Amino acid sequence: MSSDDRRFLFCTYEHCHDGLDFKSGCWRKWCRSRAKFYSLHGSHRHKCGAPSRGSTYSYILFPDAEAEGGFRFVSKSTAEGIAVRQELGWGRTDLVWVPAGTQLVPSVPASKAAGKRQREAEEEQYSQPPLKKQAVDAAIDNLCSAGCVLLNAVDGAAAIQTLEQLQGMQNAALRNTELSICYCSRCRASLAVVAFQELPDSDVPVQPEELFCSQCCNDSMTMVRLATTEQLQDWLTVLHSKPSCKQPRVVQVIWPTVIHSVKPSLQVDLQDLLRGISHASLQAGFGESDIRDHVHDDQAHSKPVATALELVQKRGLYFRFNFQINPSSPSHTCAALLQVKGLRPGNEVCEEAHNLLDPMRTSLLLLGKAKLGTGFHVDRTQAEYIAFSVATKPQGKAKTSKASSQQPSMLARWWFVHPYMTALFDQFVTNDLGRPEGIAGFKPNVEHFDAMYAFGDRHMVDGRSSVLAILQGPGDIVQVPPGWIYAVTNLEFCCKLAWDYINTSHLSTYMVVRRDVASKFFVGENTADDYMAVAPILNAAIIRACRQLQ
């Protein structure tokens, strides 16, 4: 395509081209979709702001002098529409193109019904299934498989039987408002639709601390309904569309990766960073089990920043807290960290997670000197970690040393174990490394390295070692996929910013991680709540899918 044949792309959500100046390619008035304006030579946001999360129309606009209104609509799923999209190289299907300089009179089809009939007629001319239908089918397959795990049903037919049983029960969430979002008493997995309890008494309201998930229950427990009648009907509608779906057998594996040198020059000013964090977030960090015994309540309440500095710098403790900004205390360091996080995928909360996730709780800051870190654990979804060195003030003769201003080459060592080998690795840690507690919280030391490498070489997956060691330098992002257990040890004094996020296309994988890893090996009092609310988000996604089917 030559530079003279320049093409502009516009959003067509609810006929937003009514508000476009096609001749100049500028926005004349407010665009209802809040989408983006693209050209072949760059990308620009228009004045409306952020992209839309709304649904989009599935047609492409062509200028046609002979057509009514000066242009015609072509379905994106027809051969002609597919060819144009492939030619332009754009994956977005809610965009249309108009050659520069073309003068058009904006108009809409005579009626929505007429436009729908026209698009359906065009789609029937071709044997290839519509791309949108394929995407919807794949999404529903994923949701039904995840639903089977949640209900502990071998397939869709068994899941339907469970849902029909629940329809005959009273909704426990209506009797106890605390059950709107609650967690399994053993593995702390989030609960939705169904839970289990010991010896229920119909006269006593269900209590959150008495509930278990379908992986942690036993035969003596009975089901508890945690869904409304409408929600159960939505689940039945979706599962009836895929009665042959089955529980996924294993985690769909994505290997850990490192993105090098995203912002390597940034050094964290510890005092400026802590000054920009909300006091509530710091005080919540003081309540962690390995920190609370070193903190005086009065000092933590009156001087949280000074307390945090003392814990990290003087006492050498590993301090974790939520990355929640203090709006009354601007911080250049916090602003820089927010900028880095804002450029990464998964930064925005998915639509199904609205009102279920606290965005501030999904981001974490971890501060610690060399040899500190976290033992083996698993994320219930997926996460990214970026590390930065901490700026230290040189003292004595070090003030004149050039080396004091240089950043260390490596900040942290990561150990990953393949999801398929979690059970074998747990036995290896228990028997060969002499740790009766197993993998939960296990922190590898230098004397363990050779044995861990040997374990990985003995148990290969796809021709690769099942145990990975990754070194993280300044500005490097480590991507943690679902299902991998991992441990981290600092090699230098550093700050790591971590954020968990949910990709709804991976919901079945998240549920398998919960079934095969989290609920089997990471349980007990020190297990963190599933703050990513995987089960409630699955419930919301199935309700949304039911609307699409209708």
Coordinates of C-alpha atoms in Angstrom, one line a residue:
M1 CA 0.0 0.0 0.0
S2 CA 1.5 3.3 -1.0
S3 CA 1.7 6.4 1.2
D4 CA -0.6 8.2 -1.2
D5 CA -3.3 5.6 -0.6
R6 CA -3.6 6.6 3.0
R7 CA -6.6 5.1 4.9
F8 CA -8.2 6.3 8.0
L9 CA -9.9 3.9 10.5
F10 CA -12.9 4.9 12.5
C11 CA -15.0 3.3 15.2
T12 CA -18.6 2.3 14.2
Y13 CA -20.0 1.5 17.6
E14 CA -23.7 2.6 17.5
H15 CA -23.0 4.5 14.2
C16 CA -20.4 6.8 15.7
H17 CA -19.5 7.9 12.2
D18 CA -22.4 10.3 12.5
G19 CA -20.0 12.4 14.6
L20 CA -17.0 12.2 12.3
D21 CA -15.6 14.6 9.7
F22 CA -14.6 12.1 7.1
K23 CA -12.8 14.7 4.9
S24 CA -10.3 15.8 7.5
G25 CA -10.3 12.6 9.7
C26 CA -11.1 14.7 12.8
W27 CA -13.7 14.2 15.5
R28 CA -16.5 16.8 15.2
K29 CA -18.3 15.9 18.4
W30 CA -18.5 13.5 21.2
C31 CA -18.0 9.8 20.1
R32 CA -20.3 7.5 21.9
S33 CA -17.9 4.5 21.9
R34 CA -14.9 6.3 23.3
A35 CA -12.7 4.3 20.9
K36 CA -9.4 5.2 19.3
F37 CA -8.8 7.0 16.0
Y38 CA -6.1 5.3 13.9
S39 CA -4.3 6.1 10.7
L40 CA -1.8 4.1 8.7
H41 CA 1.0 6.5 9.9
G42 CA 0.3 6.6 13.6
S43 CA -2.2 6.2 16.4
H44 CA -3.9 9.0 18.2
R45 CA -6.6 9.1 20.9
H46 CA -9.4 11.5 20.3
K47 CA -10.8 13.8 22.9
C48 CA -13.3 11.3 24.3
G49 CA -10.7 9.4 26.4
A50 CA -10.2 5.7 27.1
P51 CA -11.3 2.9 24.8
S52 CA -14.7 1.4 25.1
R53 CA -15.5 -1.9 26.9
G54 CA -18.8 -2.1 25.1
S55 CA -19.9 -4.5 22.4
T56 CA -19.1 -3.5 18.8
Y57 CA -20.8 -3.9 15.5
S58 CA -19.3 -6.4 13.1
Y59 CA -19.2 -4.7 9.7
I60 CA -16.7 -2.7 7.6
L61 CA -17.7 0.6 5.9
F62 CA -16.9 1.1 2.2
P63 CA -17.4 4.3 0.3
D64 CA -19.8 3.6 -2.6
A65 CA -21.2 6.5 -4.6
E66 CA -24.0 4.3 -5.9
A67 CA -25.1 3.1 -2.5
E68 CA -27.7 4.9 -0.4
G69 CA -26.0 7.5 1.8
G70 CA -22.7 7.2 -0.1
F71 CA -21.4 4.0 1.5
R72 CA -22.3 0.4 2.1
F73 CA -21.7 -2.1 4.9
V74 CA -19.9 -5.4 4.5
S75 CA -19.9 -8.0 7.3
K76 CA -16.5 -8.6 8.8
S77 CA -17.0 -12.4 8.6
T78 CA -17.5 -12.5 4.8
A79 CA -14.6 -13.3 2.4
E80 CA -14.5 -9.7 1.3
G81 CA -14.4 -8.4 4.9
I82 CA -11.8 -10.9 6.0
A83 CA -9.6 -9.9 3.0
V84 CA -9.8 -6.2 3.8
R85 CA -8.9 -6.8 7.5
Q86 CA -5.9 -9.0 6.5
E87 CA -4.8 -6.4 4.0
L88 CA -4.8 -3.7 6.6
G89 CA -3.3 -5.9 9.3
W90 CA -5.7 -4.7 12.0
G91 CA -7.1 -7.2 14.5
R92 CA -9.8 -4.8 15.7
T93 CA -13.1 -5.5 14.1
D94 CA -15.0 -2.5 15.4
L95 CA -13.1 -0.2 13.0
V96 CA -13.9 0.9 9.4
W97 CA -11.7 2.5 6.8
V98 CA -12.3 5.5 4.5
P99 CA -9.7 6.7 1.9
A100 CA -8.4 10.1 2.7
G101 CA -10.1 12.9 0.8
T102 CA -13.3 11.0 0.3
Q103 CA -16.4 13.1 0.9
L104 CA -19.2 11.2 2.4
V105 CA -22.6 12.0 3.7
P106 CA -22.9 10.2 7.0
S107 CA -26.0 8.1 7.2
V108 CA -27.3 4.8 8.7
P109 CA -29.2 1.9 7.3
A110 CA -32.9 2.4 6.9
S111 CA -33.6 0.4 10.1
K112 CA -31.7 -1.8 12.5
A113 CA -33.8 -4.7 11.3
A114 CA -32.9 -4.0 7.7
G115 CA -29.2 -3.8 8.5
K116 CA -29.4 -7.1 10.4
R117 CA -31.1 -8.9 7.5
Q118 CA -28.5 -7.5 5.1
R119 CA -25.6 -8.8 7.3
E120 CA -27.3 -12.2 7.8
A121 CA -27.8 -12.6 4.0
E122 CA -24.2 -11.7 3.3
E123 CA -23.0 -14.3 5.9
E124 CA -25.1 -17.1 4.4
Q125 CA -23.3 -16.6 1.1
Y126 CA -20.1 -18.1 2.5
S127 CA -19.6 -21.5 4.1
Q128 CA -16.9 -20.2 6.5
P129 CA -18.4 -19.8 10.0
P130 CA -18.5 -16.2 11.3
L131 CA -15.3 -15.3 13.2
K132 CA -17.3 -13.8 16.1
K133 CA -19.3 -17.1 16.5
Q134 CA -16.0 -19.0 16.6
A135 CA -14.7 -16.7 19.3
V136 CA -17.9 -17.0 21.3
D137 CA -17.8 -20.8 21.1
A138 CA -14.2 -20.9 22.3
A139 CA -15.0 -18.6 25.2
I140 CA -18.0 -20.7 26.2
D141 CA -16.0 -23.9 26.0
N142 CA -13.5 -22.4 28.4
L143 CA -16.2 -21.2 30.8
C144 CA -18.0 -24.6 30.8
S145 CA -14.7 -26.4 31.5
A146 CA -14.0 -24.0 34.4
G147 CA -17.5 -24.5 35.7
C148 CA -17.1 -28.2 35.8
V149 CA -14.1 -27.8 38.0
L150 CA -15.9 -25.4 40.3
L151 CA -18.8 -27.8 40.6
N152 CA -16.5 -30.8 40.8
A153 CA -18.4 -32.4 37.9
V154 CA -16.7 -34.7 35.4
D155 CA -18.6 -33.2 32.5
G156 CA -21.3 -30.8 31.5
A157 CA -24.1 -33.3 32.1
A158 CA -22.9 -33.9 35.7
A159 CA -22.6 -30.2 36.2
I160 CA -26.2 -29.7 35.1
Q161 CA -27.4 -32.3 37.6
T162 CA -25.5 -30.5 40.4
L163 CA -27.1 -27.2 39.4
E164 CA -30.6 -28.7 39.3
Q165 CA -30.0 -30.0 42.9
L166 CA -29.0 -26.5 44.0
Q167 CA -32.2 -25.1 42.5
G168 CA -34.1 -27.0 45.2
M169 CA -32.2 -25.5 48.0
Q170 CA -32.5 -22.2 49.8
N171 CA -29.9 -19.5 48.9
A172 CA -27.6 -19.3 51.9
A173 CA -26.2 -15.9 50.7
L174 CA -29.7 -14.4 51.4
R175 CA -29.5 -15.6 55.0
N176 CA -26.0 -14.2 55.6
T177 CA -24.8 -11.1 53.7
E178 CA -21.2 -11.9 54.6
L179 CA -21.5 -14.8 52.1
S180 CA -21.5 -12.5 49.1
I181 CA -17.7 -13.2 48.8
C182 CA -16.2 -15.8 51.1
Y183 CA -13.3 -18.3 51.1
C184 CA -12.7 -22.0 51.7
S185 CA -11.7 -22.6 55.3
R186 CA -8.9 -24.9 54.3
C187 CA -7.3 -23.5 51.1
R188 CA -8.7 -20.0 51.1
A189 CA -10.0 -20.3 47.6
S190 CA -12.9 -17.9 46.7
L191 CA -16.3 -19.4 46.7
A192 CA -19.3 -18.9 44.3
V193 CA -22.5 -20.8 43.4
V194 CA -21.7 -23.8 45.6
A195 CA -19.9 -24.6 48.8
F196 CA -19.9 -27.4 51.4
Q197 CA -20.3 -27.5 55.2
E198 CA -20.2 -30.1 58.0
L199 CA -23.6 -31.1 59.6
P200 CA -25.7 -28.1 58.6
D201 CA -28.4 -27.0 60.9
S202 CA -31.4 -25.5 59.1
D203 CA -32.1 -23.2 62.1
V204 CA -28.6 -21.7 62.2
P205 CA -27.4 -19.3 59.4
V206 CA -24.5 -20.5 57.5
Q207 CA -21.2 -19.0 58.7
P208 CA -18.3 -18.1 56.3
E209 CA -15.7 -19.9 58.4
E210 CA -17.6 -23.2 58.1
L211 CA -17.5 -23.4 54.3
F212 CA -15.2 -25.5 52.1
C213 CA -14.7 -25.6 48.3
S214 CA -15.4 -28.7 46.2
Q215 CA -11.7 -29.7 46.3
C216 CA -11.4 -29.6 50.1
C217 CA -14.8 -31.1 51.1
N218 CA -15.3 -34.7 52.2
D219 CA -18.2 -37.2 51.8
S220 CA -19.8 -36.2 55.1
M221 CA -20.4 -32.7 54.0
T222 CA -23.5 -31.3 52.3
M223 CA -23.9 -28.7 49.6
V224 CA -24.7 -25.1 50.3
R225 CA -26.2 -22.9 47.6
L226 CA -24.5 -19.5 47.1
A227 CA -26.4 -18.2 44.0
T228 CA -29.7 -16.7 43.2
T229 CA -32.3 -18.4 41.1
E230 CA -31.5 -16.2 38.1
Q231 CA -27.8 -17.0 38.3
L232 CA -28.4 -20.8 38.4
Q233 CA -30.6 -20.5 35.4
D234 CA -27.9 -18.6 33.5
W235 CA -25.4 -21.4 34.4
L236 CA -27.9 -24.0 33.1
T237 CA -28.4 -22.1 29.9
V238 CA -24.6 -21.9 29.2
L239 CA -24.0 -25.6 30.2
H240 CA -26.9 -26.9 28.1
S241 CA -25.1 -25.3 25.1
K242 CA -22.1 -27.5 25.8
P243 CA -23.3 -30.6 27.6
S244 CA -20.3 -32.7 26.4
C245 CA -17.7 -30.3 27.9
K246 CA -15.3 -32.0 30.5
Q247 CA -13.0 -31.0 33.3
P248 CA -9.6 -30.0 31.9
R249 CA -7.1 -32.8 32.8
V250 CA -4.0 -30.6 33.3
V251 CA -2.9 -27.0 33.3
Q252 CA -2.4 -25.4 29.9
V253 CA 1.3 -24.6 30.3
I254 CA 2.9 -21.3 29.5
W255 CA 6.6 -21.1 30.3
P256 CA 8.0 -18.3 32.5
T257 CA 9.8 -15.5 30.6
V258 CA 11.8 -12.4 31.3
I259 CA 11.5 -9.1 29.6
H260 CA 14.9 -7.4 30.0
S261 CA 15.7 -3.8 30.8
V262 CA 12.2 -2.2 30.7
K263 CA 13.4 0.7 32.9
P264 CA 16.9 -0.2 34.1
S265 CA 18.0 3.3 35.1
L266 CA 15.3 3.8 37.7
Q267 CA 16.7 3.6 41.3
V268 CA 14.2 3.6 44.1
D269 CA 14.5 6.3 46.7
L270 CA 13.2 4.4 49.7
Q271 CA 12.0 7.3 51.8
D272 CA 10.3 9.0 48.8
L273 CA 8.6 5.7 48.0
L274 CA 7.2 5.1 51.5
R275 CA 6.1 8.7 51.8
G276 CA 3.9 8.2 48.8
I277 CA 2.2 5.1 50.1
S278 CA -1.1 5.3 52.0
H279 CA -0.8 4.9 55.8
A280 CA -3.5 2.2 55.7
S281 CA -1.5 0.1 53.3
L282 CA 1.7 0.4 55.4
Q283 CA -0.2 -0.5 58.6
A284 CA -1.7 -3.5 56.9
G285 CA 1.8 -4.6 56.0
F286 CA 2.8 -4.3 59.7
G287 CA 0.2 -7.0 60.4
E288 CA 1.9 -9.7 58.4
S289 CA 2.9 -12.7 60.6
D290 CA 6.6 -12.3 60.2
I291 CA 6.5 -8.5 60.9
R292 CA 3.9 -7.9 63.6
D293 CA 6.2 -9.0 66.5
H294 CA 8.8 -6.4 65.5
V295 CA 6.4 -3.4 65.5
H296 CA 5.1 -1.3 68.3
D297 CA 1.4 -0.4 67.7
D298 CA 1.7 3.2 68.8
Q299 CA 4.7 3.9 66.7
A300 CA 3.2 2.1 63.6
H301 CA 0.0 4.2 63.9
S302 CA 1.7 7.6 64.5
K303 CA 4.8 7.2 62.3
P304 CA 4.2 4.5 59.7
V305 CA 6.9 5.8 57.2
A306 CA 9.6 5.9 59.9
T307 CA 8.5 2.5 61.2
A308 CA 8.7 0.9 57.7
L309 CA 12.2 2.5 57.1
E310 CA 13.4 1.0 60.4
L311 CA 12.1 -2.4 59.6
V312 CA 13.7 -2.5 56.2
Q313 CA 17.0 -0.7 56.6
K314 CA 18.0 -1.3 60.3
R315 CA 16.3 -4.6 61.2
G316 CA 16.7 -6.1 57.7
L317 CA 13.2 -7.5 57.4
Y318 CA 11.4 -8.4 54.2
F319 CA 8.5 -6.0 54.0
R320 CA 5.4 -6.5 51.8
F321 CA 2.5 -4.2 51.4
N322 CA -0.2 -3.2 48.8
F323 CA 0.8 -0.5 46.3
Q324 CA -1.8 2.0 47.3
I325 CA -1.0 5.7 46.7
N326 CA -1.3 8.4 49.3
P327 CA -2.9 11.3 47.3
S328 CA -2.0 13.9 49.9
S329 CA 1.7 13.1 49.6
P330 CA 3.1 13.2 46.0
S331 CA 6.0 10.9 45.3
H332 CA 8.2 10.9 42.2
T333 CA 9.1 7.3 42.8
C334 CA 5.5 6.1 43.1
A335 CA 4.6 8.1 40.0
A336 CA 7.5 6.3 38.1
L337 CA 6.3 2.9 39.2
L338 CA 2.8 3.7 38.2
Q339 CA 3.9 4.7 34.8
V340 CA 5.8 1.4 34.3
K341 CA 2.8 -0.7 35.4
G342 CA 0.4 1.3 33.3
L343 CA 2.3 0.3 30.1
R344 CA 1.9 -3.4 30.8
P345 CA -0.9 -5.7 29.5
G346 CA -3.3 -6.7 32.2
N347 CA -3.1 -3.3 33.9
E348 CA -6.8 -2.7 33.5
V349 CA -9.3 -4.8 35.5
C350 CA -11.3 -7.1 33.2
E351 CA -15.0 -6.3 32.8
E352 CA -16.2 -9.4 34.7
A353 CA -14.1 -8.4 37.7
H354 CA -15.7 -5.0 38.3
N355 CA -17.1 -4.7 41.8
L356 CA -15.3 -8.0 42.7
L357 CA -11.7 -6.9 42.8
D358 CA -10.0 -4.1 44.7
P359 CA -7.4 -2.9 42.1
M360 CA -5.1 -1.6 44.8
R361 CA -5.0 -5.1 46.4
T362 CA -3.8 -6.7 43.2
S363 CA -0.5 -4.7 43.3
L364 CA 2.2 -5.4 45.8
L365 CA 5.5 -3.8 46.7
L366 CA 8.3 -6.0 48.2
L367 CA 11.3 -4.5 49.9
G368 CA 14.3 -6.4 51.2
K369 CA 18.0 -6.7 51.4
A370 CA 20.1 -9.5 50.0
K371 CA 19.3 -13.1 51.1
L372 CA 15.7 -12.2 51.9
G373 CA 12.7 -13.3 49.8
T374 CA 9.7 -15.6 49.6
G375 CA 9.4 -19.4 49.8
F376 CA 7.6 -21.6 47.3
H377 CA 4.1 -20.5 46.6
V378 CA 1.6 -20.3 43.7
D379 CA -0.4 -17.5 42.2
R380 CA -4.0 -18.3 41.6
T381 CA -4.0 -16.4 38.3
Q382 CA -0.9 -14.9 36.7
A383 CA 1.5 -12.1 37.6
E384 CA 4.4 -9.9 36.6
Y385 CA 7.2 -8.6 38.8
I386 CA 9.6 -5.8 37.9
A387 CA 12.7 -5.2 40.1
F388 CA 14.7 -2.0 40.8
S389 CA 17.7 -1.4 42.9
V390 CA 17.4 0.8 46.0
A391 CA 19.4 4.0 46.0
T392 CA 21.6 4.0 49.1
K393 CA 23.6 6.9 50.6
P394 CA 27.3 6.2 50.5
Q395 CA 29.1 6.7 53.9
G396 CA 32.7 7.4 54.8
K397 CA 35.3 6.6 52.1
A398 CA 32.5 5.2 49.9
K399 CA 31.4 8.7 49.1
T400 CA 34.3 9.2 46.8
S401 CA 34.1 5.7 45.2
K402 CA 32.8 5.6 41.7
A403 CA 31.6 2.1 42.2
S404 CA 29.1 3.2 44.8
S405 CA 26.9 4.8 42.1
Q406 CA 26.8 1.8 39.9
Q407 CA 23.8 -0.5 39.9
P408 CA 24.2 -4.2 40.6
S409 CA 24.0 -6.5 37.6
M410 CA 21.5 -8.9 39.2
L411 CA 19.0 -8.3 41.9
A412 CA 17.1 -11.6 42.5
R413 CA 17.1 -15.3 41.8
W414 CA 13.9 -17.0 40.9
W415 CA 13.2 -20.8 41.1
F416 CA 10.2 -22.2 39.1
V417 CA 8.8 -25.7 39.1
H418 CA 6.7 -27.0 36.2
P419 CA 3.0 -27.5 37.1
Y420 CA 3.1 -31.2 36.0
M421 CA 5.9 -31.9 38.5
T422 CA 4.5 -30.2 41.6
A423 CA 3.5 -33.5 43.4
L424 CA 6.9 -35.1 42.6
F425 CA 8.8 -32.0 43.7
D426 CA 6.8 -32.0 47.0
Q427 CA 8.0 -35.5 47.6
F428 CA 11.5 -34.6 46.7
V429 CA 11.6 -31.7 49.1
T430 CA 10.1 -33.8 51.9
N431 CA 12.2 -36.9 51.4
D432 CA 15.5 -35.9 49.7
L433 CA 15.9 -32.4 51.2
G434 CA 14.5 -33.4 54.6
R435 CA 11.7 -30.9 55.0
P436 CA 8.6 -32.6 56.4
E437 CA 6.4 -29.5 55.7
G438 CA 6.9 -30.0 51.9
I439 CA 7.1 -27.3 49.4
A440 CA 4.8 -24.7 51.0
G441 CA 7.1 -21.9 52.1
F442 CA 10.3 -23.8 51.3
K443 CA 13.2 -21.3 50.7
P444 CA 16.0 -22.9 48.6
N445 CA 19.6 -22.3 49.9
V446 CA 22.9 -22.7 48.0
E447 CA 23.3 -26.3 49.3
H448 CA 20.0 -27.2 47.6
F449 CA 20.8 -25.9 44.1
D450 CA 22.6 -28.9 42.7
A451 CA 19.9 -31.3 43.9
M452 CA 17.2 -29.1 42.5
Y453 CA 18.9 -28.9 39.1
A454 CA 19.4 -32.7 39.1
F455 CA 15.7 -33.1 39.9
G456 CA 14.8 -31.0 36.9
D457 CA 17.1 -32.9 34.6
R458 CA 15.6 -36.2 35.7
H459 CA 12.0 -35.0 35.1
M460 CA 12.0 -33.3 31.8
V461 CA 8.9 -31.8 30.2
D462 CA 8.9 -31.2 26.4
G463 CA 12.6 -31.7 26.3
R464 CA 13.2 -29.0 29.0
S465 CA 14.2 -29.2 32.6
S466 CA 11.2 -29.0 34.9
V467 CA 13.1 -26.7 37.3
L468 CA 14.0 -23.3 36.0
A469 CA 16.4 -20.8 37.6
I470 CA 16.0 -17.2 36.4
L471 CA 18.2 -14.2 37.3
Q472 CA 16.4 -10.8 37.4
G473 CA 18.4 -7.6 36.8
P474 CA 17.4 -3.9 37.3
G475 CA 14.3 -3.1 35.2
D476 CA 13.7 -6.7 34.2
I477 CA 10.1 -8.0 34.3
V478 CA 9.5 -11.7 35.3
Q479 CA 6.3 -13.1 33.9
V480 CA 4.8 -15.7 36.2
P481 CA 2.3 -18.0 34.3
P482 CA -0.6 -19.8 35.9
G483 CA 0.3 -23.0 37.8
W484 CA 4.0 -22.6 38.3
I485 CA 5.2 -22.7 41.9
Y486 CA 8.1 -20.4 42.5
A487 CA 10.4 -19.0 45.2
V488 CA 12.4 -15.7 45.1
T489 CA 15.6 -14.7 46.8
N490 CA 17.2 -11.2 46.7
L491 CA 20.8 -11.0 45.6
E492 CA 21.0 -7.3 46.4
F493 CA 18.9 -4.7 48.3
C494 CA 16.0 -4.2 45.9
C495 CA 12.4 -3.2 45.4
K496 CA 10.0 -5.3 43.4
L497 CA 6.6 -4.2 42.1
A498 CA 4.2 -7.1 41.4
W499 CA 0.7 -7.1 40.0
D500 CA -1.7 -10.0 39.5
Y501 CA -4.2 -9.9 36.7
I502 CA -6.9 -12.0 35.2
N503 CA -7.3 -13.0 31.6
T504 CA -10.8 -14.4 31.2
S505 CA -9.7 -16.7 28.4
H506 CA -7.6 -18.5 31.1
L507 CA -10.4 -19.1 33.6
S508 CA -10.4 -22.9 33.1
T509 CA -6.6 -22.9 33.7
Y510 CA -7.0 -20.9 36.9
M511 CA -9.5 -23.4 38.1
V512 CA -7.2 -26.3 37.3
V513 CA -4.4 -24.5 39.2
R514 CA -6.8 -24.3 42.2
R515 CA -7.8 -28.0 41.9
D516 CA -4.3 -29.5 41.3
V517 CA -1.9 -27.1 43.0
A518 CA -3.3 -24.5 45.4
S519 CA -5.9 -26.8 47.2
K520 CA -3.4 -29.7 47.5
F521 CA -0.1 -28.1 48.6
F522 CA -0.9 -24.6 50.0
V523 CA -3.4 -24.8 52.8
G524 CA -3.6 -23.8 56.5
E525 CA -3.6 -20.7 58.6
N526 CA -0.8 -18.9 56.7
T527 CA -2.5 -19.3 53.3
A528 CA -3.6 -16.0 51.8
D529 CA -7.1 -15.4 50.7
D530 CA -7.9 -15.6 47.0
Y531 CA -8.1 -11.9 46.6
M532 CA -8.3 -12.3 42.8
A533 CA -11.8 -13.7 43.4
V534 CA -11.5 -16.3 40.6
A535 CA -14.8 -18.1 41.4
P536 CA -17.0 -15.0 41.6
I537 CA -15.4 -13.7 38.4
L538 CA -16.1 -17.1 36.7
N539 CA -19.7 -16.7 37.9
A540 CA -19.9 -13.2 36.4
A541 CA -18.3 -14.4 33.1
I542 CA -20.9 -17.2 32.7
I543 CA -23.8 -14.8 33.4
R544 CA -22.4 -12.5 30.7
A545 CA -22.0 -15.4 28.3
C546 CA -25.6 -16.3 28.9
R547 CA -26.6 -12.8 27.7
Q548 CA -24.5 -13.4 24.5
L549 CA -26.2 -16.7 23.8
Q550 CA -29.6 -15.1 24.2

